[in-house]
PDB file of C-alpha atoms in Angstrom:
ATOM      1  CA  VAL A   1     194.603  32.970  -5.501  1.00 79.00           C
ATOM      2  CA  VAL A   2     195.895  32.626  -9.184  1.00 76.00           C
ATOM      3  CA  PRO A   3     199.671  32.098  -9.287  1.00 80.00           C
ATOM      4  CA  VAL A   4     201.517  34.235 -11.739  1.00 80.00           C
ATOM      5  CA  ARG A   5     204.914  33.108 -13.046  1.00 78.00           C
ATOM      6  CA  CYS A   6     207.590  34.783 -15.124  1.00 79.00           C
ATOM      7  CA  GLU A   7     209.019  32.332 -17.472  1.00 85.00           C
ATOM      8  CA  PRO A   8     211.223  32.613 -20.672  1.00 88.00           C
ATOM      9  CA  TYR A   9     209.158  30.000 -22.469  1.00 87.00           C
ATOM     10  CA  LEU A  10     205.938  27.846 -22.141  1.00 83.00           C
ATOM     11  CA  GLU A  11     207.524  24.652 -21.069  1.00 80.00           C
ATOM     12  CA  ARG A  12     204.448  22.501 -20.779  1.00 83.00           C
ATOM     13  CA  ARG A  13     203.301  21.201 -24.206  1.00 89.00           C
ATOM     14  CA  ASP A  14     199.793  19.813 -25.496  1.00 92.00           C
ATOM     15  CA  GLU A  15     198.199  20.614 -22.115  1.00 93.00           C
ATOM     16  CA  ALA A  16     196.401  23.881 -22.576  1.00 94.00           C
ATOM     17  CA  ASP A  17     192.650  24.348 -23.545  1.00 96.00           C
ATOM     18  CA  LEU A  18     193.054  28.064 -24.132  1.00 96.00           C
ATOM     19  CA  VAL A  19     196.044  30.463 -24.808  1.00 96.00           C
ATOM     20  CA  PHE A  20     195.619  34.247 -24.798  1.00 96.00           C
ATOM     21  CA  LEU A  21     198.387  36.117 -26.702  1.00 95.00           C
ATOM     22  CA  ARG A  22     198.902  39.769 -27.158  1.00 94.00           C
ATOM     23  CA  ILE A  23     201.274  40.850 -30.015  1.00 94.00           C
ATOM     24  CA  GLY A  24     202.002  44.585 -29.471  1.00 87.00           C
ATOM     25  CA  ARG A  25     202.533  47.226 -32.057  1.00 76.00           C
ATOM     26  CA  GLN A  26     205.772  48.767 -30.823  1.00 67.00           C
ATOM     27  CA  ASP A  27     207.111  46.782 -28.026  1.00 67.00           C
ATOM     28  CA  MET A  28     207.547  43.596 -29.967  1.00 78.00           C
ATOM     29  CA  SER A  29     209.429  42.580 -33.090  1.00 89.00           C
ATOM     30  CA  ARG A  30     207.856  40.622 -35.827  1.00 92.00           C
ATOM     31  CA  GLU A  31     210.173  37.692 -35.229  1.00 94.00           C
ATOM     32  CA  LEU A  32     209.254  37.520 -31.471  1.00 95.00           C
ATOM     33  CA  GLY A  33     205.578  37.437 -32.482  1.00 94.00           C
ATOM     34  CA  PHE A  34     206.314  34.420 -34.537  1.00 96.00           C
ATOM     35  CA  ASP A  35     208.152  32.771 -31.931  1.00 96.00           C
ATOM     36  CA  LEU A  36     205.335  33.405 -29.415  1.00 95.00           C
ATOM     37  CA  LEU A  37     202.613  32.093 -31.789  1.00 97.00           C
ATOM     38  CA  GLN A  38     204.748  28.882 -32.103  1.00 97.00           C
ATOM     39  CA  GLN A  39     204.922  28.693 -28.311  1.00 96.00           C
ATOM     40  CA  ALA A  40     201.222  29.087 -28.065  1.00 96.00           C
ATOM     41  CA  HIS A  41     200.696  26.419 -30.520  1.00 97.00           C
ATOM     42  CA  LEU A  42     203.025  24.050 -28.729  1.00 96.00           C
ATOM     43  CA  ALA A  43     201.314  24.619 -25.374  1.00 96.00           C
ATOM     44  CA  LEU A  44     197.882  23.899 -26.694  1.00 97.00           C
ATOM     45  CA  LYS A  45     196.245  20.361 -26.716  1.00 97.00           C
ATOM     46  CA  LYS A  46     194.585  19.206 -29.895  1.00 97.00           C
ATOM     47  CA  GLY A  47     191.350  21.198 -30.272  1.00 97.00           C
ATOM     48  CA  GLY A  48     192.556  23.907 -27.998  1.00 97.00           C
ATOM     49  CA  LYS A  49     192.126  27.576 -28.908  1.00 98.00           C
ATOM     50  CA  CYS A  50     194.569  30.481 -29.310  1.00 98.00           C
ATOM     51  CA  PHE A  51     193.063  34.051 -28.966  1.00 98.00           C
ATOM     52  CA  ILE A  52     195.460  36.580 -30.555  1.00 97.00           C
ATOM     53  CA  ALA A  53     195.018  40.270 -29.803  1.00 95.00           C
ATOM     54  CA  GLN A  54     197.157  41.915 -32.619  1.00 94.00           C
ATOM     55  CA  GLU A  55     197.918  45.601 -32.376  1.00 92.00           C
ATOM     56  CA  GLY A  56     198.614  47.276 -35.834  1.00 87.00           C
ATOM     57  CA  LYS A  57     198.148  46.115 -39.428  1.00 80.00           C
ATOM     58  CA  ASP A  58     201.268  43.836 -40.009  1.00 87.00           C
ATOM     59  CA  PRO A  59     199.673  41.265 -42.435  1.00 91.00           C
ATOM     60  CA  GLN A  60     202.565  38.888 -41.746  1.00 93.00           C
ATOM     61  CA  ILE A  61     201.418  38.076 -38.018  1.00 93.00           C
ATOM     62  CA  GLN A  62     198.011  37.086 -39.306  1.00 93.00           C
ATOM     63  CA  GLN A  63     199.367  34.993 -42.234  1.00 96.00           C
ATOM     64  CA  HIS A  64     201.907  33.259 -39.983  1.00 96.00           C
ATOM     65  CA  ALA A  65     199.248  32.508 -37.388  1.00 97.00           C
ATOM     66  CA  ALA A  66     197.140  30.976 -40.219  1.00 97.00           C
ATOM     67  CA  ALA A  67     200.056  28.874 -41.409  1.00 97.00           C
ATOM     68  CA  LEU A  68     200.581  27.449 -37.978  1.00 97.00           C
ATOM     69  CA  PHE A  69     196.821  26.878 -37.043  1.00 98.00           C
ATOM     70  CA  GLY A  70     195.767  25.895 -40.631  1.00 96.00           C
ATOM     71  CA  GLY A  71     193.676  29.148 -40.666  1.00 97.00           C
ATOM     72  CA  VAL A  72     192.392  31.762 -38.317  1.00 97.00           C
ATOM     73  CA  THR A  73     189.051  33.608 -37.740  1.00 97.00           C
ATOM     74  CA  LEU A  74     188.805  37.329 -37.340  1.00 95.00           C
ATOM     75  CA  ILE A  75     186.539  37.956 -34.454  1.00 95.00           C
ATOM     76  CA  MET A  76     186.580  41.717 -34.417  1.00 93.00           C
ATOM     77  CA  GLN A  77     188.755  44.537 -35.893  1.00 91.00           C
ATOM     78  CA  SER A  78     188.949  48.243 -34.624  1.00 89.00           C
ATOM     79  CA  GLU A  79     191.244  51.015 -36.210  1.00 84.00           C
ATOM     80  CA  GLY A  80     193.722  48.521 -37.490  1.00 81.00           C
ATOM     81  CA  ASP A  81     193.881  46.200 -34.270  1.00 92.00           C
ATOM     82  CA  ARG A  82     192.245  42.854 -34.491  1.00 93.00           C
ATOM     83  CA  LEU A  83     191.163  39.850 -32.457  1.00 96.00           C
ATOM     84  CA  LEU A  84     191.888  36.622 -34.007  1.00 97.00           C
ATOM     85  CA  VAL A  85     191.368  32.929 -33.025  1.00 98.00           C
ATOM     86  CA  GLY A  86     193.128  29.823 -34.103  1.00 98.00           C
ATOM     87  CA  LYS A  87     192.394  26.199 -33.296  1.00 98.00           C
ATOM     88  CA  LYS A  88     195.046  23.662 -32.841  1.00 98.00           C
ATOM     89  CA  ARG A  89     194.533  20.812 -35.444  1.00 97.00           C
ATOM     90  CA  GLY A  90     197.544  18.621 -34.633  1.00 96.00           C
ATOM     91  CA  PRO A  91     201.315  18.779 -34.113  1.00 96.00           C
ATOM     92  CA  LEU A  92     203.548  21.065 -36.207  1.00 96.00           C
ATOM     93  CA  GLU A  93     205.544  19.261 -38.947  1.00 94.00           C
ATOM     94  CA  GLU A  94     208.521  21.386 -38.012  1.00 95.00           C
ATOM     95  CA  ILE A  95     209.479  23.466 -35.114  1.00 96.00           C
ATOM     96  CA  THR A  96     211.407  26.627 -36.011  1.00 96.00           C
ATOM     97  CA  SER A  97     214.451  27.879 -34.053  1.00 96.00           C
ATOM     98  CA  TYR A  98     214.564  31.537 -33.714  1.00 96.00           C
ATOM     99  CA  ALA A  99     217.881  31.498 -31.946  1.00 96.00           C
ATOM    100  CA  ALA A 100     220.996  33.302 -33.453  1.00 96.00           C
ATOM    101  CA  GLU A 101     224.625  33.397 -32.754  1.00 96.00           C
ATOM    102  CA  PHE A 102     227.293  36.079 -33.248  1.00 93.00           C
ATOM    103  CA  GLU A 103     230.709  37.172 -31.840  1.00 94.00           C
ATOM    104  CA  LEU A 104     231.532  40.344 -29.867  1.00 94.00           C
ATOM    105  CA  THR A 105     235.020  41.505 -30.756  1.00 93.00           C
ATOM    106  CA  VAL A 106     236.792  44.332 -28.934  1.00 93.00           C
ATOM    107  CA  GLN A 107     240.165  45.280 -30.297  1.00 90.00           C
ATOM    108  CA  GLY A 108     242.990  43.923 -28.294  1.00 91.00           C
ATOM    109  CA  LYS A 109     240.714  41.652 -26.141  1.00 93.00           C
ATOM    110  CA  GLU A 110     239.427  37.937 -26.392  1.00 93.00           C
ATOM    111  CA  PRO A 111     236.150  37.781 -28.414  1.00 94.00           C
ATOM    112  CA  VAL A 112     233.103  36.259 -26.846  1.00 95.00           C
ATOM    113  CA  THR A 113     230.524  34.120 -28.688  1.00 96.00           C
ATOM    114  CA  LEU A 114     226.843  34.882 -27.766  1.00 96.00           C
ATOM    115  CA  SER A 115     223.570  33.308 -28.454  1.00 96.00           C
ATOM    116  CA  THR A 116     220.411  35.372 -28.686  1.00 96.00           C
ATOM    117  CA  VAL A 117     216.629  34.785 -29.177  1.00 96.00           C
ATOM    118  CA  PRO A 118     213.840  37.151 -30.094  1.00 95.00           C
ATOM    119  CA  GLY A 119     212.746  39.481 -27.268  1.00 93.00           C
ATOM    120  CA  VAL A 120     216.283  39.936 -25.911  1.00 95.00           C
ATOM    121  CA  PHE A 121     218.321  43.087 -26.734  1.00 91.00           C
ATOM    122  CA  SER A 122     220.050  43.017 -29.250  1.00 90.00           C
ATOM    123  CA  HIS A 123     218.976  39.896 -31.188  1.00 94.00           C
ATOM    124  CA  ARG A 124     221.137  38.507 -34.041  1.00 92.00           C
ATOM    125  CA  GLN A 125     223.736  41.303 -33.920  1.00 91.00           C
ATOM    126  CA  VAL A 126     226.107  43.311 -31.629  1.00 90.00           C
ATOM    127  CA  ASP A 127     224.421  46.501 -30.587  1.00 93.00           C
ATOM    128  CA  ALA A 128     226.563  49.497 -31.663  1.00 95.00           C
ATOM    129  CA  GLY A 129     226.099  51.324 -28.433  1.00 95.00           C
ATOM    130  CA  ALA A 130     226.890  48.059 -26.387  1.00 95.00           C
ATOM    131  CA  LEU A 131     230.058  47.712 -28.477  1.00 95.00           C
ATOM    132  CA  ALA A 132     231.085  51.294 -27.882  1.00 96.00           C
ATOM    133  CA  LEU A 133     230.622  50.862 -24.171  1.00 96.00           C
ATOM    134  CA  ALA A 134     232.600  47.593 -24.097  1.00 95.00           C
ATOM    135  CA  GLU A 135     235.322  49.434 -25.859  1.00 96.00           C
ATOM    136  CA  VAL A 136     235.410  52.364 -23.543  1.00 96.00           C
ATOM    137  CA  VAL A 137     234.925  50.849 -20.073  1.00 97.00           C
ATOM    138  CA  GLU A 138     238.376  50.645 -18.153  1.00 95.00           C
ATOM    139  CA  SER A 139     238.264  47.676 -15.705  1.00 96.00           C
ATOM    140  CA  GLN A 140     240.819  46.854 -13.144  1.00 95.00           C
ATOM    141  CA  PRO A 141     242.064  43.625 -11.603  1.00 96.00           C
ATOM    142  CA  GLY A 142     239.872  42.794  -8.558  1.00 96.00           C
ATOM    143  CA  ASP A 143     236.827  44.789  -9.820  1.00 98.00           C
ATOM    144  CA  SER A 144     233.348  43.614  -8.853  1.00 97.00           C
ATOM    145  CA  VAL A 145     230.994  44.444 -11.555  1.00 98.00           C
ATOM    146  CA  ILE A 146     227.270  45.031 -12.295  1.00 98.00           C
ATOM    147  CA  ASP A 147     226.126  44.705 -15.852  1.00 98.00           C
ATOM    148  CA  MET A 148     222.482  46.202 -15.529  1.00 97.00           C
ATOM    149  CA  GLY A 149     220.013  45.572 -18.389  1.00 96.00           C
ATOM    150  CA  CYS A 150     222.469  42.855 -19.523  1.00 96.00           C
ATOM    151  CA  GLY A 151     220.469  41.531 -22.311  1.00 95.00           C
ATOM    152  CA  SER A 152     222.564  38.522 -23.608  1.00 95.00           C
ATOM    153  CA  GLY A 153     225.493  39.409 -21.198  1.00 96.00           C
ATOM    154  CA  ALA A 154     227.573  40.763 -23.824  1.00 95.00           C
ATOM    155  CA  ILE A 155     229.397  43.614 -22.066  1.00 96.00           C
ATOM    156  CA  GLY A 156     229.796  41.784 -18.750  1.00 97.00           C
ATOM    157  CA  ILE A 157     230.927  38.634 -20.168  1.00 97.00           C
ATOM    158  CA  SER A 158     233.529  40.568 -22.335  1.00 96.00           C
ATOM    159  CA  LEU A 159     234.805  42.307 -19.124  1.00 96.00           C
ATOM    160  CA  ALA A 160     235.023  38.998 -17.364  1.00 96.00           C
ATOM    161  CA  ARG A 161     236.893  37.219 -20.162  1.00 95.00           C
ATOM    162  CA  ASN A 162     239.458  39.959 -20.280  1.00 95.00           C
ATOM    163  CA  GLN A 163     239.874  40.936 -16.596  1.00 94.00           C
ATOM    164  CA  GLU A 164     240.535  39.273 -13.286  1.00 94.00           C
ATOM    165  CA  LEU A 165     237.253  39.998 -11.630  1.00 96.00           C
ATOM    166  CA  THR A 166     236.225  39.144  -7.996  1.00 96.00           C
ATOM    167  CA  ARG A 167     232.529  39.147  -8.685  1.00 96.00           C
ATOM    168  CA  ILE A 168     230.163  39.963 -11.688  1.00 97.00           C
ATOM    169  CA  CYS A 169     226.311  40.383 -11.322  1.00 97.00           C
ATOM    170  CA  PHE A 170     224.081  40.513 -14.430  1.00 97.00           C
ATOM    171  CA  VAL A 171     220.717  42.001 -13.895  1.00 97.00           C
ATOM    172  CA  ASP A 172     217.712  42.101 -16.449  1.00 96.00           C
ATOM    173  CA  SER A 173     213.981  42.344 -16.012  1.00 94.00           C
ATOM    174  CA  ASN A 174     213.459  40.013 -18.946  1.00 94.00           C
ATOM    175  CA  SER A 175     213.475  36.228 -18.068  1.00 94.00           C
ATOM    176  CA  ARG A 176     214.584  35.281 -21.525  1.00 95.00           C
ATOM    177  CA  ALA A 177     217.602  37.577 -21.022  1.00 96.00           C
ATOM    178  CA  THR A 178     218.679  36.182 -17.759  1.00 96.00           C
ATOM    179  CA  LEU A 179     218.348  32.528 -19.078  1.00 96.00           C
ATOM    180  CA  LEU A 180     220.656  33.475 -22.082  1.00 96.00           C
ATOM    181  CA  THR A 181     223.002  35.194 -19.872  1.00 97.00           C
ATOM    182  CA  GLU A 182     223.433  32.119 -17.701  1.00 97.00           C
ATOM    183  CA  LYS A 183     223.973  29.963 -20.960  1.00 96.00           C
ATOM    184  CA  ASN A 184     226.357  32.498 -22.398  1.00 97.00           C
ATOM    185  CA  CYS A 185     228.355  32.650 -19.189  1.00 97.00           C
ATOM    186  CA  LEU A 186     228.831  28.836 -19.212  1.00 96.00           C
ATOM    187  CA  ARG A 187     229.712  28.908 -22.823  1.00 95.00           C
ATOM    188  CA  ASN A 188     232.340  31.490 -22.211  1.00 96.00           C
ATOM    189  CA  GLY A 189     233.751  30.004 -19.109  1.00 95.00           C
ATOM    190  CA  ILE A 190     232.504  32.558 -16.748  1.00 95.00           C
ATOM    191  CA  GLU A 191     232.081  30.849 -13.475  1.00 88.00           C
ATOM    192  CA  ASN A 192     231.821  33.600 -10.768  1.00 83.00           C
ATOM    193  CA  ALA A 193     228.786  35.029 -12.257  1.00 94.00           C
ATOM    194  CA  GLU A 194     225.357  35.949 -10.522  1.00 96.00           C
ATOM    195  CA  VAL A 195     222.437  36.441 -12.752  1.00 97.00           C
ATOM    196  CA  VAL A 196     219.451  38.291 -11.138  1.00 96.00           C
ATOM    197  CA  LEU A 197     215.916  38.740 -12.605  1.00 95.00           C
ATOM    198  CA  SER A 198     215.003  42.006 -11.356  1.00 93.00           C
ATOM    199  CA  ASP A 199     214.118  45.566 -12.474  1.00 86.00           C
ATOM    200  CA  LYS A 200     215.771  47.191  -9.520  1.00 86.00           C
ATOM    201  CA  GLY A 201     219.441  45.689  -9.486  1.00 84.00           C
ATOM    202  CA  PRO A 202     221.087  43.544  -6.787  1.00 86.00           C
ATOM    203  CA  GLU A 203     220.276  43.826  -3.201  1.00 85.00           C
ATOM    204  CA  GLY A 204     222.964  45.382  -0.899  1.00 86.00           C
ATOM    205  CA  ASP A 205     224.522  48.804  -0.943  1.00 93.00           C
ATOM    206  CA  GLY A 206     228.055  49.658  -1.523  1.00 95.00           C
ATOM    207  CA  GLU A 207     229.327  46.327  -2.726  1.00 95.00           C
ATOM    208  CA  PHE A 208     230.495  46.959  -6.233  1.00 97.00           C
ATOM    209  CA  THR A 209     233.423  48.869  -7.849  1.00 98.00           C
ATOM    210  CA  LEU A 210     232.158  48.999 -11.510  1.00 98.00           C
ATOM    211  CA  PHE A 211     228.800  49.662 -13.100  1.00 98.00           C
ATOM    212  CA  VAL A 212     228.006  49.312 -16.851  1.00 98.00           C
ATOM    213  CA  GLY A 213     224.533  50.023 -18.384  1.00 97.00           C
ATOM    214  CA  ASN A 214     222.799  50.532 -21.755  1.00 96.00           C
ATOM    215  CA  PRO A 215     219.411  51.620 -20.673  1.00 95.00           C
ATOM    216  CA  PRO A 216     216.744  51.689 -23.341  1.00 90.00           C
ATOM    217  CA  TYR A 217     215.419  54.870 -24.664  1.00 86.00           C
ATOM    218  CA  TYR A 218     211.693  54.789 -24.112  1.00 84.00           C
ATOM    219  CA  SER A 219     209.888  55.663 -20.790  1.00 85.00           C
ATOM    220  CA  ASN A 220     210.978  59.305 -20.798  1.00 90.00           C
ATOM    221  CA  PHE A 221     214.385  58.620 -18.922  1.00 95.00           C
ATOM    222  CA  ARG A 222     212.605  56.853 -16.010  1.00 95.00           C
ATOM    223  CA  ILE A 223     214.436  53.688 -16.716  1.00 95.00           C
ATOM    224  CA  ALA A 224     217.690  55.472 -17.168  1.00 96.00           C
ATOM    225  CA  GLU A 225     217.125  57.255 -13.815  1.00 97.00           C
ATOM    226  CA  LEU A 226     216.732  53.848 -12.254  1.00 96.00           C
ATOM    227  CA  PHE A 227     220.017  52.688 -13.778  1.00 97.00           C
ATOM    228  CA  VAL A 228     221.894  55.767 -12.422  1.00 97.00           C
ATOM    229  CA  ARG A 229     220.398  55.622  -8.942  1.00 97.00           C
ATOM    230  CA  THR A 230     221.050  51.894  -8.671  1.00 96.00           C
ATOM    231  CA  ALA A 231     224.655  52.581  -9.698  1.00 97.00           C
ATOM    232  CA  HIS A 232     225.250  55.142  -6.983  1.00 97.00           C
ATOM    233  CA  ARG A 233     223.648  52.877  -4.345  1.00 96.00           C
ATOM    234  CA  ALA A 234     225.506  49.702  -5.317  1.00 97.00           C
ATOM    235  CA  LEU A 235     229.039  51.201  -5.803  1.00 97.00           C
ATOM    236  CA  LYS A 236     231.665  51.570  -3.193  1.00 97.00           C
ATOM    237  CA  PRO A 237     233.292  55.104  -2.623  1.00 97.00           C
ATOM    238  CA  GLY A 238     235.616  55.439  -5.672  1.00 97.00           C
ATOM    239  CA  GLY A 239     233.465  53.026  -7.867  1.00 98.00           C
ATOM    240  CA  ARG A 240     232.864  54.026 -11.408  1.00 98.00           C
ATOM    241  CA  ALA A 241     229.746  54.013 -13.545  1.00 98.00           C
ATOM    242  CA  TYR A 242     229.495  53.998 -17.251  1.00 98.00           C
ATOM    243  CA  ILE A 243     226.088  54.677 -19.019  1.00 98.00           C
ATOM    244  CA  VAL A 244     225.898  54.754 -22.787  1.00 98.00           C
ATOM    245  CA  ALA A 245     223.300  56.624 -24.909  1.00 96.00           C
ATOM    246  CA  LYS A 246     223.178  57.857 -28.494  1.00 95.00           C
ATOM    247  CA  THR A 247     222.735  61.447 -27.083  1.00 94.00           C
ATOM    248  CA  ALA A 248     223.754  61.500 -23.419  1.00 95.00           C
ATOM    249  CA  GLU A 249     222.911  65.319 -22.421  1.00 96.00           C
ATOM    250  CA  TRP A 250     220.231  64.290 -20.002  1.00 97.00           C
ATOM    251  CA  HIS A 251     222.418  61.278 -18.687  1.00 97.00           C
ATOM    252  CA  ARG A 252     225.332  63.606 -18.109  1.00 98.00           C
ATOM    253  CA  ASP A 253     223.362  66.140 -16.209  1.00 98.00           C
ATOM    254  CA  PHE A 254     221.530  63.606 -14.065  1.00 98.00           C
ATOM    255  CA  MET A 255     224.676  61.678 -13.330  1.00 98.00           C
ATOM    256  CA  LYS A 256     226.557  64.972 -12.415  1.00 98.00           C
ATOM    257  CA  GLN A 257     223.664  65.682 -10.056  1.00 98.00           C
ATOM    258  CA  ILE A 258     223.707  62.315  -8.386  1.00 98.00           C
ATOM    259  CA  PHE A 259     227.504  61.617  -8.520  1.00 98.00           C
ATOM    260  CA  GLY A 260     228.745  65.065  -8.329  1.00 97.00           C
ATOM    261  CA  ASN A 261     230.806  64.661 -11.538  1.00 98.00           C
ATOM    262  CA  ALA A 262     230.306  63.358 -15.142  1.00 98.00           C
ATOM    263  CA  GLU A 263     232.720  62.947 -18.006  1.00 98.00           C
ATOM    264  CA  VAL A 264     231.408  62.297 -21.571  1.00 98.00           C
ATOM    265  CA  LEU A 265     233.553  59.915 -23.792  1.00 98.00           C
ATOM    266  CA  ASN A 266     232.674  59.673 -27.481  1.00 97.00           C
ATOM    267  CA  ARG A 267     232.816  56.318 -29.407  1.00 96.00           C
ATOM    268  CA  ARG A 268     231.198  55.098 -32.467  1.00 96.00           C
ATOM    269  CA  GLY A 269     228.688  57.847 -32.679  1.00 96.00           C
ATOM    270  CA  TYR A 270     227.710  57.161 -29.211  1.00 97.00           C
ATOM    271  CA  GLU A 271     228.270  59.104 -25.852  1.00 98.00           C
ATOM    272  CA  ILE A 272     229.398  57.111 -22.802  1.00 98.00           C
ATOM    273  CA  VAL A 273     229.013  59.092 -19.506  1.00 98.00           C
ATOM    274  CA  LYS A 274     231.421  58.149 -16.718  1.00 98.00           C
ATOM    275  CA  SER A 275     230.913  59.047 -13.121  1.00 98.00           C
ATOM    276  CA  VAL A 276     232.999  58.233 -10.087  1.00 98.00           C
ATOM    277  CA  LYS A 277     231.343  57.831  -6.478  1.00 98.00           C
ATOM    278  CA  SER A 278     232.765  60.210  -4.031  1.00 94.00           C
ATOM    279  CA  GLN A 279     235.194  58.771  -1.460  1.00 85.00           C
ATOM    280  CA  GLU A 280     233.337  60.723   1.237  1.00 70.00           C
ATOM    281  CA  LYS A 281     230.930  58.460   3.320  1.00 52.00           C
TER     282      LYS A 281
END
């Protein structure tokens, strides 16, 4: 049995003989590629090799790998994709930090300061959709909140800083996101937070009064559907769900199907769909 672990970083350094790294064409930013190349180099022992499967023709990935490893060898290439190998010759002279910091400011509310890293939505800046959602959501004293697909925790932390909540649960399937959310909660004085690494939301049904989500646009709405179904399952009768999208026609129709109601609120060029769970049991 080979154990499989989901970790935000390769914590062990100078121990690996081999690292296999895939750098995707569409699902990975260049900066994340640079970060993972550095992580791979740090994990290898001297003389260890890193095999890099690079999708696409971005020359900066190969150039960056060559700079880290003192040169790379092209093993094979097909239709723009390539397989490279680099050998660790010694420690890096300097380790680059790819972390960034920014402030989320909602008019009339206390700002929150957030740290982000590559691979976490949205790195280096406040996402406009998340900001629109944070401005529109109406929280109430005593709310219990789910921030699903939390990223760096921006929306939920803003709610918790500006409202007396009984409970707040942050959910993300990205281990870097959950690590950052924990750190950002501590930084902003959020003490009653739960952070869950999951793609299905928290356990338990009917335990929350407010759900916020900014689902990604890929996957032909399958992830958005998961968000909506999770919201309906997790909310108490009378609980409110807010989902943001650039164009929310599908979200409105599906939320009306699941909740029986849907209201579209417009903000910053985005559409936020609000649904309320029926009081009927």
